[in-house]
Short mmCIF file of C-alpha atoms and ligand atoms in Angstrom, two decimals:
data_model
loop_
_atom_site.label_atom_id
_atom_site.label_comp_id
_atom_site.label_asym_id
_atom_site.label_seq_id
_atom_site.Cartn_x
_atom_site.Cartn_y
_atom_site.Cartn_z
CA MET A 1 0.00 0.00 0.00
CA THR A 2 1.37 3.42 -0.94
CA ASP A 3 1.04 6.47 1.29
CA THR A 4 -1.51 9.23 0.69
CA PHE A 5 -0.36 12.83 1.11
CA ILE A 6 -3.05 15.50 1.04
CA VAL A 7 -2.65 19.24 0.69
CA ALA A 8 -5.63 21.39 1.74
CA GLY A 9 -5.47 24.80 0.06
CA ALA A 10 -4.52 25.19 -3.59
CA GLY A 11 -2.63 28.49 -3.44
CA MET A 12 1.08 29.13 -3.87
CA ALA A 13 2.18 27.14 -0.81
CA GLY A 14 0.01 24.14 -1.70
CA ALA A 15 1.05 24.15 -5.37
CA LYS A 16 4.76 24.30 -4.58
CA ALA A 17 4.33 21.53 -2.01
CA VAL A 18 2.81 19.06 -4.47
CA GLU A 19 5.42 19.98 -7.07
CA THR A 20 8.17 19.25 -4.52
CA LEU A 21 6.66 15.93 -3.44
CA ARG A 22 6.93 14.68 -7.01
CA GLU A 23 10.35 16.26 -7.57
CA GLU A 24 11.59 14.41 -4.50
CA GLY A 25 10.39 11.14 -5.98
CA PHE A 26 7.34 10.53 -3.79
CA ASP A 27 5.28 8.01 -5.73
CA GLY A 28 2.27 7.66 -3.45
CA ARG A 29 -1.11 9.30 -3.86
CA VAL A 30 -1.13 13.12 -3.84
CA ALA A 31 -4.34 15.17 -3.66
CA LEU A 32 -4.53 18.97 -3.74
CA ILE A 33 -7.84 20.37 -2.50
CA GLY A 34 -8.86 23.94 -3.37
CA ASP A 35 -12.13 25.72 -2.72
CA GLU A 36 -11.63 28.15 -5.61
CA LEU A 37 -12.50 27.09 -9.14
CA GLU A 38 -9.08 28.12 -10.49
CA ARG A 39 -5.95 26.04 -10.43
CA PRO A 40 -3.24 27.60 -8.21
CA TYR A 41 -2.24 31.12 -9.24
CA GLU A 42 -0.15 33.99 -7.95
CA ARG A 43 -1.92 36.84 -6.19
CA PRO A 44 0.63 39.70 -6.51
CA PRO A 45 -0.44 40.59 -10.10
CA LEU A 46 -4.04 41.02 -8.86
CA SER A 47 -3.28 44.46 -7.44
CA LYS A 48 -0.74 45.34 -10.15
CA ASP A 49 -0.46 44.44 -13.87
CA TYR A 50 -3.44 42.07 -13.99
CA LEU A 51 -5.71 44.63 -12.30
CA ARG A 52 -4.55 47.30 -14.74
CA GLY A 53 -5.31 44.99 -17.64
CA ASP A 54 -1.62 44.89 -18.63
CA SER A 55 -1.18 41.13 -18.35
CA ARG A 56 -3.19 38.17 -19.55
CA ARG A 57 -4.88 35.59 -17.35
CA GLU A 58 -2.49 32.83 -18.52
CA THR A 59 0.47 34.60 -16.90
CA ILE A 60 -0.78 34.32 -13.32
CA TYR A 61 -0.85 30.54 -12.90
CA VAL A 62 1.77 28.69 -10.86
CA HIS A 63 1.80 25.72 -13.27
CA PRO A 64 0.58 24.98 -16.79
CA GLU A 65 -2.86 23.37 -16.89
CA ARG A 66 -1.54 19.88 -17.64
CA PHE A 67 1.00 19.91 -14.81
CA TYR A 68 -1.25 18.25 -12.24
CA ALA A 69 -2.39 15.40 -14.49
CA ASP A 70 1.14 14.94 -15.82
CA HIS A 71 2.45 14.58 -12.26
CA ASP A 72 -0.39 12.39 -11.11
CA VAL A 73 -1.69 15.00 -8.66
CA GLU A 74 -5.43 14.74 -7.99
CA LEU A 75 -6.50 18.35 -8.20
CA ARG A 76 -9.92 18.84 -6.60
CA LEU A 77 -11.07 22.36 -7.38
CA GLY A 78 -14.23 23.92 -6.02
CA ARG A 79 -13.95 21.53 -3.07
CA ARG A 80 -13.66 22.73 0.50
CA ALA A 81 -12.09 20.70 3.29
CA VAL A 82 -14.64 20.92 6.10
CA GLU A 83 -13.68 18.42 8.79
CA LEU A 84 -10.41 17.04 9.97
CA ASP A 85 -9.91 14.17 12.38
CA VAL A 86 -6.26 14.03 13.36
CA ARG A 87 -6.60 10.79 15.35
CA GLU A 88 -8.25 8.88 12.53
CA ARG A 89 -6.21 10.86 9.95
CA THR A 90 -9.22 11.68 7.83
CA LEU A 91 -10.26 14.80 5.96
CA VAL A 92 -13.84 15.36 4.85
CA LEU A 93 -14.73 17.54 1.86
CA ASP A 94 -17.88 19.61 1.44
CA ASP A 95 -19.33 17.10 -1.04
CA GLY A 96 -19.11 14.39 1.63
CA GLU A 97 -16.00 12.74 0.19
CA TRP A 98 -13.87 11.29 2.90
CA LEU A 99 -10.11 11.02 2.44
CA ARG A 100 -7.65 9.12 4.59
CA TYR A 101 -4.17 10.62 4.76
CA ASP A 102 -0.74 9.61 5.99
CA ARG A 103 0.54 13.20 5.87
CA LEU A 104 -1.48 16.38 5.54
CA LEU A 105 -0.42 19.92 4.70
CA LEU A 106 -2.70 22.78 5.70
CA ALA A 107 -2.06 25.65 3.27
CA THR A 108 -5.40 27.38 3.59
CA GLY A 109 -4.00 30.93 3.39
CA ALA A 110 -5.76 34.04 4.62
CA GLU A 111 -8.87 36.04 3.87
CA PRO A 112 -9.67 39.75 4.03
CA HIS A 113 -11.08 41.33 7.16
CA ARG A 114 -14.56 42.57 6.30
CA LEU A 115 -15.94 45.87 7.54
CA GLY A 116 -19.21 45.70 9.41
CA ILE A 117 -20.17 49.38 9.02
CA PRO A 118 -23.46 50.64 7.53
CA GLY A 119 -23.65 50.15 3.77
CA SER A 120 -21.04 47.39 3.69
CA ASP A 121 -23.27 45.23 1.52
CA LEU A 122 -23.88 47.90 -1.15
CA ASP A 123 -22.95 46.92 -4.66
CA GLY A 124 -19.55 48.34 -5.60
CA VAL A 125 -17.94 47.84 -2.18
CA ARG A 126 -15.19 45.38 -3.13
CA TYR A 127 -12.48 43.33 -1.43
CA LEU A 128 -9.49 41.84 -3.21
CA ARG A 129 -8.11 38.39 -2.53
CA SER A 130 -9.00 36.07 -5.38
CA VAL A 131 -8.77 36.35 -9.13
CA SER A 132 -12.56 36.43 -9.28
CA ASP A 133 -12.52 39.41 -6.86
CA CYS A 134 -9.97 40.99 -9.17
CA ASP A 135 -12.00 40.34 -12.33
CA ALA A 136 -15.05 41.89 -10.66
CA LEU A 137 -13.10 44.94 -9.46
CA ARG A 138 -11.42 45.37 -12.83
CA GLU A 139 -14.80 45.27 -14.53
CA ARG A 140 -16.09 47.98 -12.19
CA LEU A 141 -13.02 50.13 -12.76
CA ASP A 142 -13.56 49.84 -16.54
CA HIS A 143 -16.79 51.78 -16.14
CA ALA A 144 -15.95 53.99 -13.15
CA GLY A 145 -14.65 57.52 -12.87
CA SER A 146 -13.74 57.52 -9.20
CA LEU A 147 -12.50 55.09 -6.58
CA VAL A 148 -12.18 55.34 -2.82
CA VAL A 149 -9.62 53.00 -1.29
CA VAL A 150 -10.20 52.20 2.37
CA GLY A 151 -6.91 51.31 4.06
CA ALA A 152 -3.41 52.33 2.98
CA GLY A 153 -1.66 49.01 3.53
CA TRP A 154 0.21 47.30 0.70
CA ILE A 155 -2.87 46.15 -1.15
CA GLY A 156 -4.71 49.44 -0.73
CA CYS A 157 -1.67 51.39 -1.95
CA GLU A 158 -1.16 49.12 -4.93
CA VAL A 159 -4.82 49.24 -5.93
CA ALA A 160 -4.73 53.04 -5.65
CA ALA A 161 -1.62 53.16 -7.87
CA SER A 162 -3.13 50.80 -10.45
CA ALA A 163 -6.45 52.68 -10.59
CA ARG A 164 -4.70 56.04 -10.80
CA THR A 165 -2.49 54.72 -13.61
CA ARG A 166 -5.72 53.74 -15.39
CA GLY A 167 -6.82 57.36 -15.07
CA LEU A 168 -9.38 57.13 -12.28
CA ASP A 169 -9.89 59.82 -9.70
CA VAL A 170 -8.60 58.13 -6.49
CA THR A 171 -9.00 58.96 -2.80
CA VAL A 172 -7.31 56.89 -0.09
CA LEU A 173 -8.74 56.88 3.44
CA GLU A 174 -6.42 55.78 6.21
CA PRO A 175 -6.82 56.29 9.97
CA GLN A 176 -3.05 56.37 10.57
CA ALA A 177 -0.89 59.42 9.89
CA VAL A 178 0.89 57.94 6.86
CA PRO A 179 0.38 54.90 4.63
CA LEU A 180 1.94 51.65 5.83
CA GLU A 181 2.75 53.24 9.17
CA ARG A 182 2.49 50.01 11.17
CA VAL A 183 5.09 48.22 9.00
CA LEU A 184 7.36 51.05 7.92
CA GLY A 185 6.93 53.79 10.52
CA ARG A 186 6.36 57.51 9.90
CA ASP A 187 9.46 58.45 7.89
CA VAL A 188 9.28 55.73 5.27
CA GLY A 189 5.48 55.76 5.21
CA ALA A 190 5.73 59.47 4.34
CA VAL A 191 7.70 58.53 1.21
CA TYR A 192 4.74 56.47 0.01
CA ARG A 193 2.33 59.27 0.91
CA ASP A 194 4.33 61.67 -1.26
CA VAL A 195 4.57 59.19 -4.13
CA HIS A 196 0.78 58.92 -4.24
CA VAL A 197 0.21 62.66 -3.82
CA ASP A 198 2.64 63.33 -6.69
CA HIS A 199 0.53 61.06 -8.87
CA GLY A 200 -2.62 62.95 -8.03
CA VAL A 201 -4.14 60.64 -5.40
CA ARG A 202 -6.01 62.43 -2.61
CA MET A 203 -4.63 61.02 0.65
CA ARG A 204 -7.10 61.47 3.51
CA LEU A 205 -4.81 60.46 6.37
CA GLY A 206 -5.79 60.29 10.01
CA CYS A 207 -9.32 59.67 8.79
CA GLY A 208 -11.43 56.52 9.04
CA VAL A 209 -14.57 55.37 7.32
CA ALA A 210 -17.95 55.55 9.05
CA ALA A 211 -20.38 54.29 6.37
CA PHE A 212 -20.94 53.60 2.70
CA GLU A 213 -23.99 55.33 1.27
CA GLY A 214 -26.02 54.95 -1.89
CA THR A 215 -29.19 53.43 -3.27
CA GLY A 216 -28.41 49.83 -4.17
CA ALA A 217 -24.87 50.69 -5.23
CA VAL A 218 -22.30 52.74 -3.38
CA GLU A 219 -22.37 56.44 -4.31
CA ARG A 220 -20.34 57.98 -1.53
CA VAL A 221 -18.21 57.20 1.50
CA ARG A 222 -18.95 58.91 4.80
CA THR A 223 -15.71 59.54 6.67
CA SER A 224 -15.20 59.36 10.43
CA ASP A 225 -14.92 63.16 10.50
CA GLY A 226 -18.30 63.57 8.80
CA ASP A 227 -17.22 64.33 5.20
CA ALA A 228 -18.82 62.66 2.22
CA ILE A 229 -16.65 61.54 -0.70
CA ASP A 230 -18.52 60.74 -3.93
CA CYS A 231 -17.32 57.64 -5.74
CA ASP A 232 -18.35 54.90 -8.16
CA VAL A 233 -16.39 52.09 -6.52
CA VAL A 234 -14.82 51.35 -3.14
CA ALA A 235 -11.90 48.95 -2.62
CA VAL A 236 -11.39 47.88 0.98
CA GLY A 237 -7.96 46.65 2.07
CA VAL A 238 -7.88 46.50 5.85
CA GLY A 239 -5.77 43.41 6.38
CA VAL A 240 -6.31 39.68 6.35
CA ARG A 241 -6.83 36.92 8.89
CA PRO A 242 -5.42 33.40 8.61
CA ARG A 243 -7.90 30.64 7.77
CA ILE A 244 -7.39 28.51 10.86
CA GLU A 245 -10.91 27.13 11.43
CA LEU A 246 -10.31 23.65 10.04
CA ALA A 247 -7.25 23.19 12.26
CA GLU A 248 -8.88 24.79 15.27
CA ARG A 249 -11.95 22.52 15.14
CA ALA A 250 -9.60 19.54 14.89
CA GLY A 251 -7.93 20.55 18.17
CA ILE A 252 -4.64 21.66 16.59
CA ALA A 253 -2.90 24.50 18.45
CA VAL A 254 -3.70 27.86 16.86
CA GLY A 255 -3.30 31.54 17.71
CA ASP A 256 -2.13 34.02 15.14
CA GLY A 257 -2.18 31.26 12.52
CA ILE A 258 -1.82 27.52 12.87
CA HIS A 259 1.05 26.95 15.28
CA ALA A 260 3.91 24.99 13.78
CA ASP A 261 7.42 24.10 14.87
CA GLN A 262 10.46 25.09 12.87
CA ARG A 263 9.94 22.05 10.63
CA LEU A 264 6.43 23.39 9.95
CA GLU A 265 4.77 20.47 11.73
CA THR A 266 1.71 21.37 13.79
CA SER A 267 0.75 20.06 17.21
CA ALA A 268 -0.86 17.08 15.41
CA PRO A 269 1.83 14.62 14.28
CA GLY A 270 1.88 14.23 10.49
CA VAL A 271 -0.01 17.49 9.92
CA PHE A 272 2.02 20.42 8.58
CA ALA A 273 1.21 24.09 7.87
CA ALA A 274 2.74 26.51 5.36
CA GLY A 275 2.19 29.93 3.83
CA ASP A 276 -0.02 32.76 5.13
CA VAL A 277 -1.82 30.43 7.54
CA ALA A 278 1.28 29.16 9.37
CA GLY A 279 2.57 30.74 12.56
CA ALA A 280 5.86 28.87 12.61
CA GLN A 281 8.67 28.88 15.13
CA HIS A 282 11.58 30.69 13.46
CA PRO A 283 15.07 29.55 14.49
CA PHE A 284 16.70 32.93 13.78
CA TYR A 285 14.13 35.00 15.66
CA ASP A 286 13.54 32.35 18.30
CA GLU A 287 9.83 33.13 18.24
CA ARG A 288 6.79 32.11 16.29
CA ILE A 289 6.14 34.34 13.29
CA ARG A 290 3.45 34.40 10.61
CA VAL A 291 4.38 35.97 7.29
CA GLU A 292 1.77 37.08 4.75
CA HIS A 293 3.98 37.25 1.70
CA TRP A 294 4.43 35.52 -1.60
CA ALA A 295 8.05 34.43 -1.08
CA ASN A 296 7.18 32.81 2.23
CA ALA A 297 4.45 30.70 0.58
CA LEU A 298 6.81 29.89 -2.29
CA GLU A 299 9.56 28.67 0.05
CA GLN A 300 7.60 27.13 2.91
CA GLY A 301 5.54 24.86 0.63
CA PRO A 302 8.64 22.93 -0.52
CA VAL A 303 10.13 22.72 3.00
CA ALA A 304 6.84 21.38 4.37
CA ALA A 305 6.74 18.83 1.51
CA ARG A 306 10.26 17.61 2.26
CA ASN A 307 9.39 17.32 5.92
CA MET A 308 6.26 15.33 5.04
CA LEU A 309 8.84 12.93 3.57
CA GLY A 310 10.72 12.92 6.88
CA ARG A 311 13.66 15.20 6.04
CA GLY A 312 13.48 17.19 9.29
CA LEU A 313 14.48 20.55 7.75
CA ALA A 314 14.12 23.80 9.67
CA TYR A 315 12.51 26.69 7.78
CA GLU A 316 14.88 29.56 8.46
CA ARG A 317 14.60 32.02 5.59
CA LEU A 318 14.34 35.66 6.55
CA PRO A 319 11.03 37.26 5.56
CA TYR A 320 11.13 38.99 2.17
CA PHE A 321 8.52 40.82 0.12
CA PHE A 322 8.20 43.27 -2.73
CA SER A 323 5.78 45.94 -3.88
CA ASP A 324 5.40 47.94 -7.09
CA GLN A 325 3.55 51.25 -7.17
CA TYR A 326 3.83 53.47 -10.28
CA ASP A 327 7.56 53.57 -11.05
CA VAL A 328 8.53 52.84 -7.45
CA GLY A 329 9.65 49.26 -6.91
CA MET A 330 10.87 47.99 -3.60
CA GLU A 331 12.02 44.90 -1.75
CA TYR A 332 11.88 44.56 2.04
CA THR A 333 13.72 41.94 3.96
CA GLY A 334 13.90 41.12 7.66
CA TYR A 335 11.39 41.46 10.44
CA ALA A 336 10.91 44.56 12.58
CA ARG A 337 7.92 44.94 14.85
CA THR A 338 9.54 47.67 16.91
CA TRP A 339 12.75 49.58 16.33
CA ASP A 340 14.73 52.54 17.73
CA ARG A 341 15.39 54.41 14.51
CA VAL A 342 15.50 54.32 10.73
CA VAL A 343 18.70 55.07 8.84
CA PHE A 344 18.55 56.10 5.17
CA ARG A 345 21.27 55.35 2.63
CA GLY A 346 20.47 57.79 -0.15
CA ASP A 347 17.92 60.59 -0.22
CA PRO A 348 14.32 59.32 0.08
CA ALA A 349 13.14 62.32 -1.94
CA THR A 350 14.94 60.89 -5.00
CA ARG A 351 13.01 57.59 -4.56
CA GLU A 352 16.26 55.68 -4.93
CA PHE A 353 17.40 54.69 -1.48
CA ILE A 354 17.75 51.97 1.13
CA ALA A 355 16.15 52.28 4.55
CA PHE A 356 17.31 50.27 7.54
CA TRP A 357 15.35 49.62 10.73
CA LEU A 358 17.67 49.29 13.72
CA ALA A 359 17.58 48.31 17.37
CA GLY A 360 20.79 49.38 19.09
CA ASP A 361 23.58 48.76 16.58
CA ARG A 362 21.83 45.80 14.88
CA ILE A 363 19.84 45.88 11.67
CA LEU A 364 16.39 44.29 11.94
CA ALA A 365 15.18 44.96 8.42
CA GLY A 366 16.14 46.74 5.24
CA MET A 367 14.14 48.06 2.31
CA ASN A 368 15.65 48.93 -1.06
CA VAL A 369 13.61 51.30 -3.20
CA ASN A 370 14.54 51.44 -6.90
CA VAL A 371 17.98 50.12 -5.90
CA TRP A 372 18.58 46.54 -6.95
CA ASP A 373 20.73 43.48 -6.19
CA VAL A 374 21.24 44.39 -2.53
CA VAL A 375 18.96 41.89 -0.79
CA ASP A 376 21.76 39.35 -0.25
CA PRO A 377 24.14 41.79 1.49
CA ILE A 378 21.27 43.22 3.56
CA GLN A 379 20.25 39.72 4.64
CA ARG A 380 23.85 38.95 5.51
CA LEU A 381 24.07 42.01 7.79
CA ILE A 382 20.85 40.94 9.52
CA ARG A 383 21.63 37.25 9.75
CA GLU A 384 25.17 37.77 11.04
CA ARG A 385 23.90 40.37 13.49
CA VAL A 386 26.67 42.71 12.36
CA ALA A 387 27.16 45.69 14.68
CA VAL A 388 26.85 48.73 12.41
CA ASP A 389 27.67 52.36 12.72
CA ASP A 390 24.86 54.70 11.48
CA ARG A 391 27.25 56.97 9.59
CA ARG A 392 28.86 54.11 7.64
CA LEU A 393 25.49 52.51 7.03
CA ALA A 394 24.18 55.76 5.55
CA ASP A 395 27.21 56.26 3.29
CA PRO A 396 26.21 55.22 -0.27
CA ASP A 397 29.87 55.13 -1.31
CA LEU A 398 30.66 52.36 1.14
CA PRO A 399 29.60 48.98 -0.29
CA LEU A 400 27.19 47.15 2.01
CA GLY A 401 29.52 44.15 1.93
CA ALA A 402 32.22 46.28 3.53
CA LEU A 403 30.09 46.65 6.67
CA ALA A 404 30.29 42.95 7.46
CA PRO A 405 33.29 41.99 9.63
CA ALA A 406 34.84 39.60 7.08
CA GLU A 407 35.34 42.45 4.60
CA ALA A 408 35.92 45.23 7.15
CA SER A 409 39.07 47.21 6.52
C1 FAD B 1 -4.02 41.35 -4.29
C2 FAD B 1 -2.82 40.78 -3.59
C3 FAD B 1 -1.55 41.28 -3.90
C4 FAD B 1 -0.43 40.76 -3.27
N1 FAD B 1 0.81 41.29 -3.57
C5 FAD B 1 1.90 40.81 -2.96
C6 FAD B 1 3.19 41.34 -3.26
O1 FAD B 1 3.34 42.25 -4.07
N2 FAD B 1 4.27 40.81 -2.62
C7 FAD B 1 4.16 39.80 -1.71
O2 FAD B 1 5.16 39.35 -1.17
N3 FAD B 1 2.94 39.27 -1.39
C8 FAD B 1 1.81 39.75 -2.00
N4 FAD B 1 0.58 39.23 -1.68
C9 FAD B 1 0.48 38.17 -0.66
C10 FAD B 1 0.64 36.78 -1.27
O3 FAD B 1 -0.14 36.65 -2.41
C11 FAD B 1 0.26 35.73 -0.24
O4 FAD B 1 1.22 35.78 0.79
C12 FAD B 1 0.20 34.33 -0.82
O5 FAD B 1 -0.86 34.24 -1.74
C13 FAD B 1 0.01 33.27 0.26
O6 FAD B 1 -0.11 32.02 -0.34
P1 FAD B 1 -0.80 30.80 0.42
O7 FAD B 1 -0.68 29.65 -0.52
O8 FAD B 1 -0.25 30.69 1.78
O9 FAD B 1 -2.32 31.23 0.63
P2 FAD B 1 -3.45 31.66 -0.40
O10 FAD B 1 -2.85 32.33 -1.60
O11 FAD B 1 -4.47 32.40 0.40
O12 FAD B 1 -4.06 30.27 -0.87
C14 FAD B 1 -4.82 29.45 -0.01
C15 FAD B 1 -5.88 28.76 -0.84
O13 FAD B 1 -6.56 27.82 -0.02
C16 FAD B 1 -7.95 27.91 -0.24
N5 FAD B 1 -8.64 27.39 0.95
C17 FAD B 1 -8.82 27.98 2.16
N6 FAD B 1 -9.48 27.17 3.01
C18 FAD B 1 -9.73 26.03 2.33
C19 FAD B 1 -10.39 24.81 2.67
N7 FAD B 1 -10.90 24.58 3.88
N8 FAD B 1 -10.48 23.84 1.72
C20 FAD B 1 -9.95 24.04 0.48
N9 FAD B 1 -9.33 25.18 0.11
C21 FAD B 1 -9.21 26.15 1.02
C22 FAD B 1 -8.15 29.39 -0.48
O14 FAD B 1 -9.37 29.68 -1.13
C23 FAD B 1 -6.95 29.70 -1.36
O15 FAD B 1 -7.22 29.41 -2.71
C24 FAD B 1 -0.57 39.73 -2.30
C25 FAD B 1 -1.86 39.23 -1.98
C26 FAD B 1 -2.96 39.75 -2.62
C27 FAD B 1 -4.35 39.23 -2.26
#
């Protein structure tokens, strides 16, 4: 009898996991269960080129259509995993099908927080997670003159940039003082504020949303300070929450995500978690972290798959993500929840710079904006916990590699 490995959640993490199982020579049964109707695809284009209509549907998929059949992966689309019994090792799908597994990967991702304010159910109030959300939003934008974006996080900022690039009149509402303040802080968040203002977006900062108003469809947004902003469409991007319910009902330890050890195994032996849903113990940080980014799903899926095969590998990559807004591209690496200060290498006003978040003389995270090929040296400074001097760090003429002790003069 061959083993059965099941992956619940057909997003990036799940798709890369099944690919890795076959690459590693696993010849047992593999099933990939996804509640969307699409085969696994990448979400980053949904707020960027695909939303703008600059790229075709075919470009977003993780694998060609035939990949799953060619690799003998049972791809069950439009099927939701609804019950999990970790003692009996069974997973039940919403059509009543009952699957026995030897190893299970939970890669159920995350879903948008929904606002519960008056008018939330009006037509034209949209969220963006799936390609069908994106198709619906894109369709609305095709016929709209104005958009209000609620929430200036990454997705809100990218949607604002894409809509503005398409020529819409765009207003962003954000209760914090600058966009992305929670992740980047005031100084770097202000760079993004200025980028949007320069492109003609109205940034209503320090201002929340009280209600959506209209007859049947949204016509205006009522702000927390009593203003009314007319609009044809609203895009809400106020964060996501991990889809932990299946694990939680099965008695698996959960909190912010499904708890996993550094090998991505959950509290239930033989059950693993990867991607946005996993709150995994990180050996470098010595704490459990949950990362909601593409590269994390891309890399954790394969590690989980190898560990389903008993390899015992720790997942120890540093968090990494990217964002593109207008002509401003950036990569961020590291993990900084709190910091003492931010040091800039280069002038942020030129929109070609690196920012570093520091605690004491250690770098926690770095972000390169329109400066490329520096992620490796930044990661090295973080990983080796190099003690840095602010003045040298800020000096663009001093190569980043020269700050690490091995190359120090
Ligand atoms: C619009 C948008 C833009 C983004 N841009 C960037 C970016 O620029 N850079 C970056 O680093 N990251 C970006 N991200 C984040 C990145 O896409 C996610 O981190 C990544 O998709 C996580 O992959 P995942 O496989 O863990 O989860 P998901 O992509 O959420 O996939 C999980 C899948 O499992 C399905 N599922 C859930 N529960 C069940 C169940 N019980 N049974 C069956 N199926 C189930 C879900 O429907 C989903 O299809 C973006 C995300 C969005 C939405």
